[in-house]
Short mmCIF file of C-alpha atoms and ligand atoms in Angstrom, two decimals:
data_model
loop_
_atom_site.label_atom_id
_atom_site.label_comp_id
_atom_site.label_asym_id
_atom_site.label_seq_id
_atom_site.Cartn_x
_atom_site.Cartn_y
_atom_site.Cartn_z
CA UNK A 4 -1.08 6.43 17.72
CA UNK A 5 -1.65 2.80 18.87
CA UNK A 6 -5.15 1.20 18.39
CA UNK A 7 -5.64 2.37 21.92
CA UNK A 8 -5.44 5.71 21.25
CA UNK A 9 -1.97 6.75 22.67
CA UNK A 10 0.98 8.30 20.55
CA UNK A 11 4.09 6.38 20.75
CA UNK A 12 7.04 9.03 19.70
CA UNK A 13 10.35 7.32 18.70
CA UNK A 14 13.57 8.68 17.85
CA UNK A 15 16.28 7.73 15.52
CA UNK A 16 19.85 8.46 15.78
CA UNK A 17 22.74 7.92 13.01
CA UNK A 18 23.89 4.98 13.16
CA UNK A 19 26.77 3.07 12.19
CA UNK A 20 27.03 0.10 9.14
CA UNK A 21 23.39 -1.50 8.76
CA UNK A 22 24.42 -5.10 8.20
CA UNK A 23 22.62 -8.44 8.20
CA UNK A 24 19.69 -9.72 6.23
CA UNK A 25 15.92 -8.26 6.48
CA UNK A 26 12.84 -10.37 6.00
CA UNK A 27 10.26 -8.19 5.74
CA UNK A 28 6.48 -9.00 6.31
CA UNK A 29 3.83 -10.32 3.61
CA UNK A 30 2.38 -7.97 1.03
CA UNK A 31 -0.18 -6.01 2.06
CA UNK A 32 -2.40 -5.75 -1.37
CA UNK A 33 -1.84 -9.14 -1.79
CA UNK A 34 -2.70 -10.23 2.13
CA UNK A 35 -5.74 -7.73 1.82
CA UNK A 36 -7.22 -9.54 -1.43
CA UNK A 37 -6.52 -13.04 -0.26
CA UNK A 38 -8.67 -12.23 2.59
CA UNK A 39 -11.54 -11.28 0.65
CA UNK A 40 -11.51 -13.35 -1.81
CA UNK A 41 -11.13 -16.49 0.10
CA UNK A 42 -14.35 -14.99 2.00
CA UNK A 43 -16.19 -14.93 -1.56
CA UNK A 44 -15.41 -18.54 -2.02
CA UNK A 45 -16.94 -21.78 -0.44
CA UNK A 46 -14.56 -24.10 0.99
CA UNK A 47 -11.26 -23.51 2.67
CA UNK A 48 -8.52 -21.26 1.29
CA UNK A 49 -5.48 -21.17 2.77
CA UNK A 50 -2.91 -18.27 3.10
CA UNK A 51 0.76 -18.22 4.56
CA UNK A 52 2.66 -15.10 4.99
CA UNK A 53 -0.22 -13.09 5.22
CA UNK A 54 1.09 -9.51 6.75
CA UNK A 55 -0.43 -9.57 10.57
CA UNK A 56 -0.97 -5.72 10.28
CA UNK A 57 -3.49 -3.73 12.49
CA UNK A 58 -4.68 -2.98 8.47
CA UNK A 59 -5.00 -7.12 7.48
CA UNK A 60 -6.20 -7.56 10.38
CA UNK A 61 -9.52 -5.28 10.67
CA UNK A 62 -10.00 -6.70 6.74
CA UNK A 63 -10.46 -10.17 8.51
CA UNK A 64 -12.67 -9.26 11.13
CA UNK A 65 -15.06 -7.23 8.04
CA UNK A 66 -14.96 -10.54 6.63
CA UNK A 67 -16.46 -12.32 9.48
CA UNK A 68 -19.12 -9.88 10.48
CA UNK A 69 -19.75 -10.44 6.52
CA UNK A 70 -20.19 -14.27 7.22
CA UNK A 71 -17.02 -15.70 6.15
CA UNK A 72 -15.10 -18.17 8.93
CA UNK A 73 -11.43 -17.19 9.23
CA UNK A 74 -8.76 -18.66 11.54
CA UNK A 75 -5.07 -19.04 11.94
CA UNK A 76 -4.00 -22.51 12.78
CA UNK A 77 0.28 -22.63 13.44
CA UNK A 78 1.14 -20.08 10.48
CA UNK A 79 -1.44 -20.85 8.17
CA UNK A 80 -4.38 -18.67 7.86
CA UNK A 81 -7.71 -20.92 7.01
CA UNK A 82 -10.99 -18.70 5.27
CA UNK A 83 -14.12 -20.93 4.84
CA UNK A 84 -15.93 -18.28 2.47
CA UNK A 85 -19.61 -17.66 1.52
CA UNK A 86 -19.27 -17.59 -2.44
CA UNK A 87 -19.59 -15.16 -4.46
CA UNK A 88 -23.25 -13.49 -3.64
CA UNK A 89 -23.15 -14.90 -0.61
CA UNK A 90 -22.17 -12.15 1.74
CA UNK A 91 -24.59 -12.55 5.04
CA UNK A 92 -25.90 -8.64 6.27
CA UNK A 93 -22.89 -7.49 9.25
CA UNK A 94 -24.87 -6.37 12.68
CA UNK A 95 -22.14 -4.20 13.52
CA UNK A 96 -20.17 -1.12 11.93
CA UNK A 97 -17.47 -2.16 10.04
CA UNK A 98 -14.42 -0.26 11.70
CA UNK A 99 -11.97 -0.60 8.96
CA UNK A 100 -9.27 1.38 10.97
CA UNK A 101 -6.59 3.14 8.71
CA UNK A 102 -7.22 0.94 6.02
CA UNK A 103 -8.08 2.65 2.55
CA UNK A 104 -7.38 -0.68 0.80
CA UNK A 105 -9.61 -2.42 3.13
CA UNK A 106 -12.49 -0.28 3.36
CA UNK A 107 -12.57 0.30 -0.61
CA UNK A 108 -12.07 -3.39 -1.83
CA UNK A 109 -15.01 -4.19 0.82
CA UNK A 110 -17.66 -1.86 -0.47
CA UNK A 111 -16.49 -3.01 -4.00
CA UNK A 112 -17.27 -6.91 -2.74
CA UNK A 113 -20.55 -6.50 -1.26
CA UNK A 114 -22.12 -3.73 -3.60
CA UNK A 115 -24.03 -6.11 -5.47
CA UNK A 116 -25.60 -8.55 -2.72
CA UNK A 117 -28.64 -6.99 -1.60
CA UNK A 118 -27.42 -6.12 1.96
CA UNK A 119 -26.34 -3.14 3.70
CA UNK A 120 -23.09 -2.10 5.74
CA UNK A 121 -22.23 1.03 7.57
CA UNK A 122 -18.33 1.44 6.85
CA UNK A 123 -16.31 3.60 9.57
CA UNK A 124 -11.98 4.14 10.03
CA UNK A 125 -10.02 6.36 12.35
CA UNK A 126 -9.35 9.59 12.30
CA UNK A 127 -7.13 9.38 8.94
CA UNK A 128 -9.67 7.30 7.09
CA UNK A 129 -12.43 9.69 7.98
CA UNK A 130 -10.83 12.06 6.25
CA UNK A 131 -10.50 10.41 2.59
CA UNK A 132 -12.37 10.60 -0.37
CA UNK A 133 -14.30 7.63 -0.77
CA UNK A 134 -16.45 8.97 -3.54
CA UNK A 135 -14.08 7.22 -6.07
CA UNK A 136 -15.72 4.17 -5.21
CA UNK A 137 -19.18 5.39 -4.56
CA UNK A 138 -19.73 7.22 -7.95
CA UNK A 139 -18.69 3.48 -9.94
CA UNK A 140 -20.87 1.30 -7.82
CA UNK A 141 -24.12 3.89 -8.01
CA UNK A 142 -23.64 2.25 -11.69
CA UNK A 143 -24.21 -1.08 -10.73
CA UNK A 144 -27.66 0.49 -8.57
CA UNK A 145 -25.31 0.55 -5.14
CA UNK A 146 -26.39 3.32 -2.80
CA UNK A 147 -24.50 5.18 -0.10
CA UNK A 148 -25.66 7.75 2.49
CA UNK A 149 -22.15 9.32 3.86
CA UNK A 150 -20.94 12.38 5.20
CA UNK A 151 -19.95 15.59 2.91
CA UNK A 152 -17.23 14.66 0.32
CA UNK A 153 -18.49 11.18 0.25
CA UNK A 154 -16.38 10.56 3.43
CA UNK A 155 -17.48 8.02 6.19
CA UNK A 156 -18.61 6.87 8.12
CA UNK A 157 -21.06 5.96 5.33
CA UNK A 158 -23.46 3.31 4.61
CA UNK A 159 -23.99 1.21 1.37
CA UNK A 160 -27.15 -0.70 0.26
CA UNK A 161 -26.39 -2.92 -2.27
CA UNK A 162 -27.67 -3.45 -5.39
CA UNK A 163 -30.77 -6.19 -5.50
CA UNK A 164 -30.91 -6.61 -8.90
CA UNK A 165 -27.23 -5.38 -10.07
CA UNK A 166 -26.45 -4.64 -13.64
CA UNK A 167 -22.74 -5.21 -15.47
CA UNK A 168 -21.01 -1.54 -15.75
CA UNK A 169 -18.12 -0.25 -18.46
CA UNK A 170 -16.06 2.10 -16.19
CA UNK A 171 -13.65 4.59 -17.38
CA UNK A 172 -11.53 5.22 -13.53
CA UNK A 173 -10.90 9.31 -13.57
CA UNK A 174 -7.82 8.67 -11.42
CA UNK A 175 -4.72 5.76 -11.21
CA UNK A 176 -5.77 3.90 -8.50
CA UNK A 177 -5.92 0.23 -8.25
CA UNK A 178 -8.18 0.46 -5.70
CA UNK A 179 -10.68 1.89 -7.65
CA UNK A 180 -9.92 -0.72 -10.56
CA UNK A 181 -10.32 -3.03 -7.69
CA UNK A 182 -13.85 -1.96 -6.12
CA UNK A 183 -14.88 -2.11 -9.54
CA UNK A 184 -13.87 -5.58 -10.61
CA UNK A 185 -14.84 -6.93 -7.21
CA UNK A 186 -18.92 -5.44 -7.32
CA UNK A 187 -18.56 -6.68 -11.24
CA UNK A 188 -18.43 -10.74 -9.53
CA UNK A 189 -21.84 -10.81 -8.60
CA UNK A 190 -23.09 -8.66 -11.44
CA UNK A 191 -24.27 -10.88 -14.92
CA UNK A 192 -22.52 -10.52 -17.70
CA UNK A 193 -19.42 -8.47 -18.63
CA UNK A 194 -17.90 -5.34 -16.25
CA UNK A 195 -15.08 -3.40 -18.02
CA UNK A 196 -12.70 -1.18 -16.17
CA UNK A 197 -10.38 0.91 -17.86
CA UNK A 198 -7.65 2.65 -16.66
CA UNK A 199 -5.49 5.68 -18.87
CA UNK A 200 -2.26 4.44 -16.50
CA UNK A 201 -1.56 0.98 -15.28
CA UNK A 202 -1.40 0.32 -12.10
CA UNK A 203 -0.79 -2.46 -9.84
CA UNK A 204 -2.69 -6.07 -10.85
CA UNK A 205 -2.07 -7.80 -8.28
CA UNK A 206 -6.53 -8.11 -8.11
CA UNK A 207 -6.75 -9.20 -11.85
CA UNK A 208 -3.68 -12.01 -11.10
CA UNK A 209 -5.70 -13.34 -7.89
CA UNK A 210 -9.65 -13.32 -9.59
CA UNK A 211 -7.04 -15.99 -12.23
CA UNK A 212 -6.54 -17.83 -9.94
CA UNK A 213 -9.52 -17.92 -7.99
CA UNK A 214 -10.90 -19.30 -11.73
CA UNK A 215 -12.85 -16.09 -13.02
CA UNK A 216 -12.35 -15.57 -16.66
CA UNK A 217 -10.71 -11.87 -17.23
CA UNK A 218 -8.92 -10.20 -20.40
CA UNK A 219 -6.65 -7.50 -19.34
CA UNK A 220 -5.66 -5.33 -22.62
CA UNK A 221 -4.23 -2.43 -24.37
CA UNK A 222 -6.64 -0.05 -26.32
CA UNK A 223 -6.28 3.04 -27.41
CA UNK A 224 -8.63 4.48 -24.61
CA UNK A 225 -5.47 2.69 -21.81
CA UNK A 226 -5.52 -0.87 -20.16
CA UNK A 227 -8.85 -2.42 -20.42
CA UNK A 228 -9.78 -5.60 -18.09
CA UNK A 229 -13.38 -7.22 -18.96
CA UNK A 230 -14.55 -9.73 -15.96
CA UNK A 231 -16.81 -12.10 -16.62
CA UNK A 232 -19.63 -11.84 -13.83
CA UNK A 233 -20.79 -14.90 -11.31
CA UNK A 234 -17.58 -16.83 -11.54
CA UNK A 235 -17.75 -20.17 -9.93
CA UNK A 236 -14.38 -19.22 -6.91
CA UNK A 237 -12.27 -22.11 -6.20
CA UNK A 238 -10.51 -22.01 -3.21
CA UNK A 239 -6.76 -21.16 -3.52
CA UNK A 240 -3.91 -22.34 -1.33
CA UNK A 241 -1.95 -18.59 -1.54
CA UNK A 242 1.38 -18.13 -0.20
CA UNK A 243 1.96 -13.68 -0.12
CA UNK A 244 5.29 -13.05 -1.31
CA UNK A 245 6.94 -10.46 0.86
CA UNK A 246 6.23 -6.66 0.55
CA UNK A 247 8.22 -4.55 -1.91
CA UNK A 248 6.88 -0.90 -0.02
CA UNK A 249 8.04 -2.36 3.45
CA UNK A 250 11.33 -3.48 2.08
CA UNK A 251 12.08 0.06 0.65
CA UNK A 252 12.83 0.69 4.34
CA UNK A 253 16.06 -1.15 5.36
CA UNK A 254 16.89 -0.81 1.42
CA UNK A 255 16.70 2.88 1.85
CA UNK A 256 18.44 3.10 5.16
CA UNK A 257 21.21 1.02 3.82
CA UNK A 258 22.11 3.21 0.95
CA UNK A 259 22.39 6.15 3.34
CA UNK A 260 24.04 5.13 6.20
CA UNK A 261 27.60 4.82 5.85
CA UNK A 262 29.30 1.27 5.53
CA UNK A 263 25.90 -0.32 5.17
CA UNK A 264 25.37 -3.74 3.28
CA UNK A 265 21.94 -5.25 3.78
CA UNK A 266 20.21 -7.67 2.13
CA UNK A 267 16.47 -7.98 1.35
CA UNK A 268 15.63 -11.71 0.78
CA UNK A 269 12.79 -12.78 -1.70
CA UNK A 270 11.05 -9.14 -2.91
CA UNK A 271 8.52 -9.14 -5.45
CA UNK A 272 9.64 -6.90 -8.54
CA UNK A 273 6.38 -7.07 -10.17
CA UNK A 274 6.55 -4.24 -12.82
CA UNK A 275 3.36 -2.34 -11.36
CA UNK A 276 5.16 -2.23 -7.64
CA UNK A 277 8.90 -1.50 -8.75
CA UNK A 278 9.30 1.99 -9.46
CA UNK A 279 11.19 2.92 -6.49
CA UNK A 280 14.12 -0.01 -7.24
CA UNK A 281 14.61 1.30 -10.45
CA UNK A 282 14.47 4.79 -9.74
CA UNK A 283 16.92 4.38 -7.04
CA UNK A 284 19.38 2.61 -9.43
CA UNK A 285 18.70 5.93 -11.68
CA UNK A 286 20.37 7.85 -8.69
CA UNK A 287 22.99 6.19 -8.55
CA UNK A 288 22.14 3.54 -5.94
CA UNK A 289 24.48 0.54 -5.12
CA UNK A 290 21.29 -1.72 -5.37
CA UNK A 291 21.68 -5.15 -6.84
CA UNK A 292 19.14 -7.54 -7.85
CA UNK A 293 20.41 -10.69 -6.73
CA UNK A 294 19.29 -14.31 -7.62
CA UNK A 295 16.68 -13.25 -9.90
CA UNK A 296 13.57 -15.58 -10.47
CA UNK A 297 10.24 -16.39 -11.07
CA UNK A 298 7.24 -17.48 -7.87
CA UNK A 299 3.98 -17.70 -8.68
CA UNK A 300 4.07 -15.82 -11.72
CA UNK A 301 5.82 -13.07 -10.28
CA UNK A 302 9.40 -11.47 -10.79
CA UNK A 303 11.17 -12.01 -7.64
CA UNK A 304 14.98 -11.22 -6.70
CA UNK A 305 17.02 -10.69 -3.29
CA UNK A 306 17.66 -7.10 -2.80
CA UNK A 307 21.02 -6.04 -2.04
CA UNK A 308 21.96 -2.32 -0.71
CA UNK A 309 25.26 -1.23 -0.09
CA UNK A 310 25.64 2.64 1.09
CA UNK A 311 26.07 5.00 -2.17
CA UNK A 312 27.77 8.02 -1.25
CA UNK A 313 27.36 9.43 -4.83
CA UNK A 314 23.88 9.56 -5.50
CA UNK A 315 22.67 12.24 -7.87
CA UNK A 316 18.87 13.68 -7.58
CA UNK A 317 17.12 13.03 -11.00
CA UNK A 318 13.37 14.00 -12.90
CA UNK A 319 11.43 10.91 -11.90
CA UNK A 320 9.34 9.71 -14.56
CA UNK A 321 5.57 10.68 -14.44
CA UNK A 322 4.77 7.65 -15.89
CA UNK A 323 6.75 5.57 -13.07
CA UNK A 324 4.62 7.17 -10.25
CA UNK A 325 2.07 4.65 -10.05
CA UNK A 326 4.31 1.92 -9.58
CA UNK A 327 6.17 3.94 -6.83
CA UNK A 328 2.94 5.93 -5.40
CA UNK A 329 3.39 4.51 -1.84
CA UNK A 330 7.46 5.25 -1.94
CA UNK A 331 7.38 8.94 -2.54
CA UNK A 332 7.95 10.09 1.31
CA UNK A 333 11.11 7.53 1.98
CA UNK A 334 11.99 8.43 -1.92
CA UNK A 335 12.33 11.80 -0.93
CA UNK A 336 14.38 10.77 2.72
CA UNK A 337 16.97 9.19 0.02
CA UNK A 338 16.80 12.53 -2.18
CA UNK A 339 17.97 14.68 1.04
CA UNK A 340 21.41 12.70 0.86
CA UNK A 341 22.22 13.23 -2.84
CA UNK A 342 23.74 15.21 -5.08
CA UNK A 343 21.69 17.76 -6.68
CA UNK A 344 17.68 18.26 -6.93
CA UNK A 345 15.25 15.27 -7.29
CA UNK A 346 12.02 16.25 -8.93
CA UNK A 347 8.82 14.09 -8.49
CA UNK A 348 5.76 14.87 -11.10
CA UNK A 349 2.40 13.84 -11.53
CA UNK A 350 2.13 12.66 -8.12
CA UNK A 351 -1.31 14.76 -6.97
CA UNK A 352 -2.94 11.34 -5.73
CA UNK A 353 -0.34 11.52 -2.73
CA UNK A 354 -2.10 14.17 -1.16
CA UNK A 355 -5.42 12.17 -0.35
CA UNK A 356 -2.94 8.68 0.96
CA UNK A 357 -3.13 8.36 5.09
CA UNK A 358 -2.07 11.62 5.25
CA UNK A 359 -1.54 14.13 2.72
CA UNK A 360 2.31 13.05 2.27
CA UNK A 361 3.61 15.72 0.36
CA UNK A 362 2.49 18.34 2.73
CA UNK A 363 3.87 16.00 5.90
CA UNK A 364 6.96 15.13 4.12
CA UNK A 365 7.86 18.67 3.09
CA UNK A 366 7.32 19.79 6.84
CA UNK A 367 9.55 17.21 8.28
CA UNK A 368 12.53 17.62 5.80
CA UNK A 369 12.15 21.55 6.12
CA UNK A 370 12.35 21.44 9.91
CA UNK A 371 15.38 18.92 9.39
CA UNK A 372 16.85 21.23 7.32
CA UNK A 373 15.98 20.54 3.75
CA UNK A 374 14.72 22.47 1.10
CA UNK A 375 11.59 21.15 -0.60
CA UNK A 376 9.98 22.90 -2.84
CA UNK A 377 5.54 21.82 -3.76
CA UNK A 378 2.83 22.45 -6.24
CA UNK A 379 -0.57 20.50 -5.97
CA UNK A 380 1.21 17.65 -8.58
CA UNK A 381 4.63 18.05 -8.25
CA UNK A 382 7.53 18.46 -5.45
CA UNK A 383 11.00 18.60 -5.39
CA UNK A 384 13.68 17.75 -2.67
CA UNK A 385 17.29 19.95 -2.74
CA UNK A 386 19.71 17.07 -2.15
CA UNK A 387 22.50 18.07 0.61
CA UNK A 388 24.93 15.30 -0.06
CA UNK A 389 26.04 12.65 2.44
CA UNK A 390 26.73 13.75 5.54
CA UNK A 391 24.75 17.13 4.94
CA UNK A 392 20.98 17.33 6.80
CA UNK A 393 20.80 18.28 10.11
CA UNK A 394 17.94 16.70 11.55
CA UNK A 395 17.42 17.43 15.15
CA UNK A 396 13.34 18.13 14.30
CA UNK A 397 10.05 16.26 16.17
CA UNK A 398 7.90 15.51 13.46
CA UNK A 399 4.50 14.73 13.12
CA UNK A 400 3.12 11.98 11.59
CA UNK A 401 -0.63 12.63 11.02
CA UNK A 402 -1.27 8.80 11.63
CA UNK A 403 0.48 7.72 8.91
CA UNK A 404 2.68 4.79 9.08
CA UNK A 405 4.67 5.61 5.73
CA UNK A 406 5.35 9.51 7.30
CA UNK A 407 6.80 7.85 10.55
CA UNK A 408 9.25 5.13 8.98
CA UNK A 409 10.33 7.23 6.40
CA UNK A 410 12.02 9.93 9.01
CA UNK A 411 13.21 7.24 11.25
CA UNK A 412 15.19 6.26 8.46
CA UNK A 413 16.20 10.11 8.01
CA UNK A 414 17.45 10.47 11.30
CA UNK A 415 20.04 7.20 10.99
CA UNK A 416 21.92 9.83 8.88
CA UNK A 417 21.35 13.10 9.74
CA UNK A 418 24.09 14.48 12.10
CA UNK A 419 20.84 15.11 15.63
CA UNK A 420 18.45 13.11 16.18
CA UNK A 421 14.96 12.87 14.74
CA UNK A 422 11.89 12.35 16.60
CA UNK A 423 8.33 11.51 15.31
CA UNK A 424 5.50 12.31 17.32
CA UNK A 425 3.96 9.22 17.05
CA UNK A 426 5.32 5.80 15.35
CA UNK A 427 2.30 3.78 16.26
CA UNK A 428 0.87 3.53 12.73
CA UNK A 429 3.77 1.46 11.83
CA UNK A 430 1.53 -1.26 13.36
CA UNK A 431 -0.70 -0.77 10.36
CA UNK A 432 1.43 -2.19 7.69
CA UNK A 433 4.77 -3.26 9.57
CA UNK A 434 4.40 -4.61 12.68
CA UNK A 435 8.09 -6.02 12.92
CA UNK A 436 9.68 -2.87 12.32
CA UNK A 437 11.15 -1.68 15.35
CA UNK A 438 13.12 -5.13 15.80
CA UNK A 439 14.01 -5.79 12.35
CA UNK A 440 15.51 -2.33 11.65
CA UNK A 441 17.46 -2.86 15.35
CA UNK A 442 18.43 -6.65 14.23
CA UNK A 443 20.40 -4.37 11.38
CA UNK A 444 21.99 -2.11 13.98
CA UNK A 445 19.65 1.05 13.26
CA UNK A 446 19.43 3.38 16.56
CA UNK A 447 15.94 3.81 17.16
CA UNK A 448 14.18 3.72 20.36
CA UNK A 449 10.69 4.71 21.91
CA UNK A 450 10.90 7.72 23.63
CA UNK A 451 10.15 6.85 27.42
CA UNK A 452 7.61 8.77 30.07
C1 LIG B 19 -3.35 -0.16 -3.03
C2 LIG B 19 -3.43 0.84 -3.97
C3 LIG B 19 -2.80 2.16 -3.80
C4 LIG B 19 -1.78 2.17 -2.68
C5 LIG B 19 -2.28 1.46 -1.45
C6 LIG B 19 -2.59 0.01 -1.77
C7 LIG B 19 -4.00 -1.45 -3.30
O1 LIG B 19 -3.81 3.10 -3.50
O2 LIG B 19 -1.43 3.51 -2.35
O3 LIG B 19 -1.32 1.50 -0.42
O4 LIG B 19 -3.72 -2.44 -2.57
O5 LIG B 19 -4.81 -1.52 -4.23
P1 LIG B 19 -4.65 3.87 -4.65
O6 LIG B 19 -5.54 2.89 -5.30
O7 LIG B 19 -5.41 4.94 -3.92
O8 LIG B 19 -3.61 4.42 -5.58
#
């Protein structure tokens, strides 16, 4: 669906050789946090490739009605923030749309000034549990009135007089890690979150460099981080490095469309985002990292993806998932082509994303003509070679931007079309799609009247 409401169905056809380069958009995470930090500090932050995303997008309008001055001037984003503390009561609803990133890293940020917000999303984010953050920042003497299952719309008064927390997160989720940490900067003293898997830091990196003092650890209870509360923010000039879950799109078409050499310029390989790359390689992927480096602390390398006709399917790690969990449903789009079954464990935090994305994916490959196989953790994709799925399926999407990408790259391969029901949610988090994949020669078009 578009922001207006109307579905947008698209269809993909195989293709011949994807070919060229693809420069995909600015992390989200990363686009989301700089946002919201740079509204929690006073004077001017500055942020370039910031993803433009329908997501991004409603974070920086929260972060106005919140107080915070935010404008793009040529391609430089400029946030003149409140501090931390500072946050000035919205008069509105804050509509976060589709975003789960943005609506929990907001509560997280202004559960410990002593104002309230009434959060809202679409029809997606309506549906997700938001209790995850709720439960943590009750600790800190937050309160929230929502809907059954802690869902929203729901409305948090923050803390007046908030107290530090040690937080044990029941789930991976670096969102929950994040809410935390975020709540803990206007809280005295020390909050600790800790977290039996790692997942991804990209939060802990930024408060750095915003100048709060953190420790992030290994105990035996998992990866402890201890923030210091009431940091003094200084403003950052932040340039996003370019999205490693956006460029598993043309890297994934590429290795199944025949003749295809593509290269992904300047992707962030930091080890909590990876996963995918590596598992891929696993397979038997003709993925190079080219022209590997260091920005801004961060791993970075071209990627380059060459079609790989003899990919096998593999166990994937259960330890890997959280450092894949948003590449599971074009994962499994690569597992159709290869050789064998491709088993993916420990992944029951997929089924509460933008959609429940084991449940979508299995429908889509099914009616394609794959054989997928689910438990409540687990699922498991019966590879049918190159050359082998049929496609020739609508699917639906269930507003979920990863759902719709991942079978328009399916149908570049499979031997009819593939439709989805509605590709506007690619707007969320890729907004460039559409012409990027064409400037590679993929055949996908809007469906017209
Ligand atoms: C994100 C964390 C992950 C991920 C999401 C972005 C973040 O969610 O799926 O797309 O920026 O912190 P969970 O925290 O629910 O795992």
């Amino acid at each position: 669906m578009s922001a207006h409401g109307t579905p947008i169905p698209m269809t993909a056809r195989r293709s011949g050789p994807l070919t060229g380069e693809a420069h995909v958009p600015g992390d989200k995470s990363i686009s989301h946090r700089s946002i919201i930090l740079g509204a929690m500090t006073v004077g001017e932050t500055t942020v370039t490739g910031l993803l433009e995303g329908e997501d991004v997008l409603d974070t920086v309008k929260a972060m106005q009605a919140f107080g915070a001055q935010i404008d793009k001037r040529g391609d430089t984003w400029h946030v003149h923030g409140v501090g931390v503390g500072g946050f000035a009561e919205p008069d509105q609803v804050i509509d976060c749309g589709n975003s789960g990133t943005g609506v929990r890293l907001i509560m997280g940020a202004m559960a410990t000034s002593p104002i309230a917000a009434t959060f809202t999303g679409d029809a997606s984010l309506n549906k997700r549990p938001m209790a995850r953050i709720t439960d943590p920042l009750a600790l800190f003497g937050a309160r929230a009135y929502g809907r059954s299952g802690g869902r929203l719309p729901l409305t948090i008064l923050g803390a007046q007089d908030p107290v530090p927390v040690n937080y044990t997160t029941p789930m991976a989720s670096a969102q929950v890690k994040s809410a935390v940490l975020l709540a803990g900067l206007n809280a005295p003293g020390e909050t600790v979150v800790i977290q039996k898997e790692m997942t991804r830091d990209h939060t802990e990196r930024m408060l750095a460099g915003f100048g709060a003092t953190l420790r992030s650890e290994m105990s035996n209870e998992g990866h402890v981080v201890t923030l210091q509360g009431q940091p003094e923010f200084k403003p950052q000039h932040i340039r996003v490095p370019r999205d490693p879950s956006s460029a598993a799109f043309p890297v994934c078409a590429a290795l199944i469309t025949e003749g295809s050499d593509v290269l992904v310029p300047n992707i962030g390989l930091n080890p909590t985002r990876a996963g995918l790359f590596f598992t891929l390689r696993d397979m038997g992927a003709n993925l190079a990292f080219e022209n590997e480096r260091e920005e801004g602390g961060e791993p970075v390398a071209d990627l380059r993806a060459r079609f790989s006709p003899d990919m096998r399917g593999i166990e994937v790690p259960a330890e890997r998932a959280a450092s894949m969990i948003d590449e599971y449903p074009v994962l499994s789009v690569v597992a159709a082509f290869a050789t064998g079954k491709t088993h993916m464990p420990g992944v029951h935090e997929l089924r509460v994303k933008e959609s429940d994305r084991i449940d979508a994916m299995a429908r889509g490959l099914r009616a394609c003509g794959v054989t997928v196989e689910e438990g409540e953790d687990w699922w498991s994709v019966e590879g049918r070679g190159p050359g082998g799925v049929a496609g020739g399926a609508t699917v639906e999407t269930f507003l979920d931007h990863r759902i719709a990408m991942s079978f328009l790259v399916l149908g570049l391969a499979t031997n009819a079309a593939v439709t989805v029901a509605d590709g506007g949610p690619i707007a969320t988090s890729f907004p460039v799609f559409e012409g990027l994949m064409a400037g590679l020669g993929a055949d996908i078009t809007r469906v017209s009247g």
